[in-house]
Coordinates of C-alpha atoms in Angstrom, one line a residue:
M1 CA 161.7 -41.0 -21.7
A2 CA 163.1 -43.2 -24.6
T3 CA 162.8 -47.0 -24.6
Y4 CA 165.4 -49.2 -26.3
H5 CA 165.3 -52.9 -26.9
I6 CA 168.4 -55.1 -26.8
L7 CA 167.7 -58.4 -28.6
N8 CA 169.6 -61.7 -28.8
G9 CA 169.8 -62.1 -32.5
D10 CA 168.4 -60.8 -35.9
C11 CA 165.5 -63.3 -35.9
L12 CA 163.8 -61.7 -32.9
A13 CA 164.4 -58.2 -34.5
A14 CA 162.4 -59.4 -37.5
Q15 CA 159.6 -60.7 -35.2
L16 CA 159.4 -57.4 -33.3
M17 CA 159.1 -55.5 -36.6
E18 CA 155.7 -57.1 -37.0
T19 CA 154.4 -55.6 -33.8
K20 CA 153.4 -52.2 -32.6
I21 CA 156.5 -52.0 -30.3
N22 CA 158.9 -49.2 -31.1
Q23 CA 161.8 -50.1 -33.3
D24 CA 164.8 -48.8 -31.3
F25 CA 166.6 -52.1 -31.5
I26 CA 170.1 -53.0 -30.6
V27 CA 171.0 -56.6 -31.6
C28 CA 173.5 -58.8 -29.7
K29 CA 175.4 -60.7 -32.3
E30 CA 177.8 -62.6 -30.1
C31 CA 178.1 -66.2 -28.8
L32 CA 179.9 -65.7 -25.5
I33 CA 179.2 -69.3 -24.5
E34 CA 182.1 -70.1 -26.7
G35 CA 185.7 -69.0 -26.8
P36 CA 187.9 -66.7 -24.7
V37 CA 186.3 -63.9 -22.7
I38 CA 189.2 -62.6 -20.6
A39 CA 190.9 -59.3 -21.5
E40 CA 192.4 -56.3 -19.7
N41 CA 190.1 -53.7 -21.2
P42 CA 187.2 -53.4 -23.8
K43 CA 189.6 -52.8 -26.7
D44 CA 191.5 -56.0 -26.0
F45 CA 188.3 -57.8 -25.3
W46 CA 187.0 -57.1 -28.8
E47 CA 190.3 -58.0 -30.3
V48 CA 190.3 -61.4 -28.6
R49 CA 186.7 -62.0 -29.6
A50 CA 187.2 -60.9 -33.2
K51 CA 190.1 -63.3 -33.6
F52 CA 188.2 -66.2 -32.1
I53 CA 185.1 -65.6 -34.3
S54 CA 187.2 -65.2 -37.4
D55 CA 189.2 -68.3 -36.8
T56 CA 186.3 -70.5 -35.7
Y57 CA 183.5 -69.3 -38.0
K58 CA 185.5 -67.9 -40.9
I59 CA 184.0 -64.4 -40.5
S60 CA 186.4 -61.6 -41.4
I61 CA 187.6 -59.5 -38.5
S62 CA 186.3 -56.3 -40.3
D63 CA 182.8 -57.9 -40.6
Y64 CA 182.9 -58.7 -36.9
Y65 CA 183.7 -55.1 -36.0
S66 CA 181.1 -53.6 -38.4
K67 CA 178.2 -56.0 -37.5
T68 CA 178.9 -57.0 -33.9
V69 CA 181.1 -54.4 -32.1
T70 CA 179.1 -51.5 -33.5
E71 CA 175.9 -52.8 -31.8
F72 CA 177.7 -52.9 -28.5
E73 CA 178.9 -49.4 -29.1
K74 CA 175.3 -48.4 -29.2
I75 CA 174.8 -49.8 -25.7
D76 CA 177.6 -47.7 -24.5
A77 CA 175.9 -44.6 -26.1
L78 CA 172.4 -45.1 -24.6
P79 CA 171.1 -41.8 -23.3
D80 CA 170.9 -41.4 -19.5
H81 CA 167.4 -42.1 -17.9
S82 CA 166.3 -44.4 -20.8
D83 CA 164.3 -47.4 -20.3
V84 CA 166.2 -50.5 -21.6
C85 CA 164.4 -53.8 -22.3
L86 CA 166.5 -57.0 -22.5
W87 CA 164.8 -59.6 -24.7
F88 CA 166.7 -62.7 -23.8
E89 CA 165.7 -66.3 -23.5
N90 CA 166.6 -68.6 -20.6
D91 CA 169.2 -71.0 -22.2
L92 CA 172.9 -70.6 -21.4
F93 CA 173.7 -69.1 -24.8
C94 CA 171.3 -66.2 -24.1
Q95 CA 172.1 -65.9 -20.5
A96 CA 175.9 -65.6 -21.0
N97 CA 175.3 -62.8 -23.5
M98 CA 172.8 -61.1 -21.1
W99 CA 175.1 -61.3 -18.1
F100 CA 177.7 -59.5 -20.2
I101 CA 175.3 -56.8 -21.3
I102 CA 174.1 -56.2 -17.7
S103 CA 177.8 -55.8 -16.7
I104 CA 178.0 -53.0 -19.3
L105 CA 174.7 -51.4 -18.4
S106 CA 175.6 -51.5 -14.7
K107 CA 178.0 -48.7 -15.3
K108 CA 175.1 -46.4 -16.1
P109 CA 172.9 -46.4 -13.0
S110 CA 170.4 -43.9 -14.4
L111 CA 169.1 -46.4 -16.9
K112 CA 166.0 -48.4 -15.9
L113 CA 166.4 -52.0 -17.1
Y114 CA 163.7 -54.6 -17.7
R115 CA 163.8 -58.3 -18.5
V116 CA 161.3 -59.4 -21.2
F117 CA 160.6 -63.2 -21.0
P118 CA 159.2 -65.3 -23.8
V119 CA 155.7 -66.6 -23.1
I120 CA 156.0 -70.3 -22.3
D121 CA 152.8 -72.2 -22.1
N122 CA 154.3 -75.7 -21.9
L123 CA 157.5 -76.4 -19.7
A124 CA 158.5 -79.0 -22.3
Y125 CA 159.2 -76.0 -24.6
R126 CA 160.9 -73.7 -22.0
W127 CA 164.1 -73.6 -24.0
K128 CA 162.4 -72.7 -27.3
G129 CA 162.2 -69.0 -26.2
F130 CA 160.8 -66.6 -28.7
G131 CA 161.2 -69.0 -31.6
G132 CA 157.9 -69.2 -33.5
A133 CA 156.3 -66.5 -31.3
N134 CA 153.5 -64.5 -33.0
S135 CA 152.9 -60.8 -32.6
E136 CA 150.3 -61.3 -29.9
S137 CA 152.6 -63.4 -27.7
I138 CA 155.5 -61.0 -28.3
E139 CA 153.3 -58.0 -27.3
Q140 CA 152.2 -60.0 -24.3
S141 CA 155.9 -60.6 -23.3
Y142 CA 156.5 -56.9 -23.5
S143 CA 153.5 -56.0 -21.4
T144 CA 154.5 -58.3 -18.6
K145 CA 158.2 -57.2 -18.5
I146 CA 160.0 -57.4 -15.2
Q147 CA 162.1 -54.5 -13.8
F148 CA 165.7 -55.0 -12.7
Y149 CA 166.3 -53.5 -9.2
P150 CA 169.9 -52.8 -8.0
D151 CA 170.3 -56.2 -6.4
D152 CA 169.2 -57.9 -9.7
I153 CA 171.7 -55.8 -11.6
E154 CA 174.4 -56.6 -9.2
S155 CA 173.6 -60.4 -9.6
G156 CA 173.8 -60.2 -13.3
R157 CA 177.1 -58.3 -13.1
N158 CA 178.5 -60.9 -10.6
L159 CA 177.3 -63.8 -12.8
W160 CA 179.3 -62.4 -15.7
I161 CA 182.4 -61.9 -13.6
A162 CA 182.3 -65.5 -12.4
Y163 CA 181.5 -66.8 -15.8
Q164 CA 184.2 -64.7 -17.4
N165 CA 186.8 -65.9 -14.8
G166 CA 185.8 -69.5 -15.1
D167 CA 184.9 -69.5 -11.4
L168 CA 182.6 -72.5 -11.4
K169 CA 182.3 -72.6 -7.6
K170 CA 181.3 -68.9 -7.5
L171 CA 178.9 -69.4 -10.3
H172 CA 177.2 -72.2 -8.4
E173 CA 176.9 -70.0 -5.4
L174 CA 175.4 -67.2 -7.4
S175 CA 173.0 -69.6 -9.1
K176 CA 171.1 -69.9 -5.9
T177 CA 170.1 -66.2 -5.9
K178 CA 166.4 -65.7 -5.9
S179 CA 165.3 -63.0 -8.5
S180 CA 162.3 -62.7 -10.7
C181 CA 164.6 -61.4 -13.4
F182 CA 166.4 -64.8 -13.7
E183 CA 164.5 -68.0 -14.4
Y184 CA 166.0 -71.5 -14.3
L185 CA 169.3 -69.9 -13.1
E186 CA 170.4 -72.8 -11.0
E187 CA 169.7 -75.3 -13.7
V188 CA 171.5 -73.2 -16.4
C189 CA 174.6 -72.6 -14.3
Q190 CA 174.8 -76.3 -13.5
A191 CA 174.6 -77.1 -17.3
H192 CA 177.6 -74.7 -17.7
R193 CA 179.5 -76.5 -14.9
D194 CA 178.8 -79.8 -16.6
R195 CA 180.8 -78.7 -19.6
F196 CA 184.0 -79.1 -17.5
P197 CA 184.0 -82.5 -15.8
S198 CA 186.9 -83.6 -13.7
G199 CA 189.4 -86.0 -15.2
H200 CA 189.6 -86.8 -18.9
S201 CA 185.9 -87.5 -19.6
L202 CA 183.9 -85.6 -22.0
G203 CA 181.8 -82.6 -21.1
R204 CA 178.0 -83.0 -21.0
P205 CA 177.4 -81.6 -24.5
E206 CA 180.0 -83.7 -26.1
R207 CA 178.9 -86.8 -24.2
V208 CA 175.3 -86.5 -25.1
L209 CA 176.2 -85.7 -28.7
L210 CA 178.4 -88.8 -28.9
E211 CA 175.6 -91.0 -27.5
L212 CA 173.2 -89.7 -30.1
M213 CA 175.7 -90.3 -32.8
N214 CA 176.2 -93.9 -31.6
T215 CA 172.5 -94.8 -31.0
Y216 CA 170.5 -92.5 -33.3
S217 CA 172.2 -91.4 -36.4
K218 CA 175.6 -90.0 -37.7
E219 CA 173.9 -87.6 -40.1
F220 CA 174.6 -84.1 -38.8
Q221 CA 171.1 -82.6 -39.3
D222 CA 169.5 -85.6 -37.5
V223 CA 172.0 -85.4 -34.6
F224 CA 171.6 -81.6 -34.4
S225 CA 167.8 -81.9 -34.2
A226 CA 168.0 -84.6 -31.5
F227 CA 170.6 -82.7 -29.5
S228 CA 168.5 -79.5 -29.6
E229 CA 165.5 -81.4 -28.2
K230 CA 167.6 -83.2 -25.5
E231 CA 169.9 -80.3 -24.5
G232 CA 168.0 -77.2 -25.4
I233 CA 169.3 -75.6 -22.2
Y234 CA 172.5 -74.8 -23.9
G235 CA 170.9 -72.9 -26.7
F236 CA 173.7 -74.0 -29.2
G237 CA 173.0 -73.2 -32.8
D238 CA 174.0 -75.5 -35.6
L239 CA 177.5 -73.8 -35.9
Q240 CA 178.4 -74.7 -32.3
V241 CA 177.1 -78.2 -32.5
K242 CA 178.9 -78.7 -35.9
I243 CA 182.2 -78.0 -34.4
M244 CA 181.7 -80.6 -31.6
Y245 CA 180.3 -83.1 -34.2
E246 CA 183.2 -82.8 -36.5
K247 CA 185.7 -83.4 -33.6
L248 CA 183.8 -86.5 -32.5
M249 CA 183.5 -87.8 -36.0
H250 CA 187.4 -88.0 -36.1
Q251 CA 187.1 -90.7 -33.4
F252 CA 185.2 -93.1 -35.8

């Protein structure tokens, strides 16, 4: 029985290459935490995402298809009865991507799915994920993987549907699901809901970023580092934070 590994990013792929774990990698190169995620069918979905990524991050549409969509096509082509390990961290960035992938994999019930968690020795670093992990800790993560059972897969699928539809109430309800395959789920779903406050106030990420800019520094790298420490639950990279930062800078 073949084993495949779905990874959230190229950095983790490079780390796994230093281990004895087999190298059948599929790399998720998306950031579904940002931009439109509604479409009638897969073809339209990738067109919508390609346009957003191209407009936002100045990546050509052809590059998006060749580097991102082709990886998801590998997921569709996974052989029946394979073992599939999902190497995703607990922050919202990784979770949104993982929920989407689970929704795809749920259509192939013969697959046996596993969640591979990063080894976290200190709760203060629980959003750091696999960053800085050595070969020993990565192999430890793999040896302690957790199997997804049908209820877990259905939970992941439903989380994606609620997230995709912007149904924050349903997402809140689902976040109370107890499953060994999802850690910090309630906290992460609340962080997503906090992005959309009532009225005209800023969402939590923008509000925190503005506070840091006003009290700490207006230099982007300083602000980004401070934001990552304070709001690591979002898993935003520098590209996502830079967009918020530049919008806020226009207010000064």
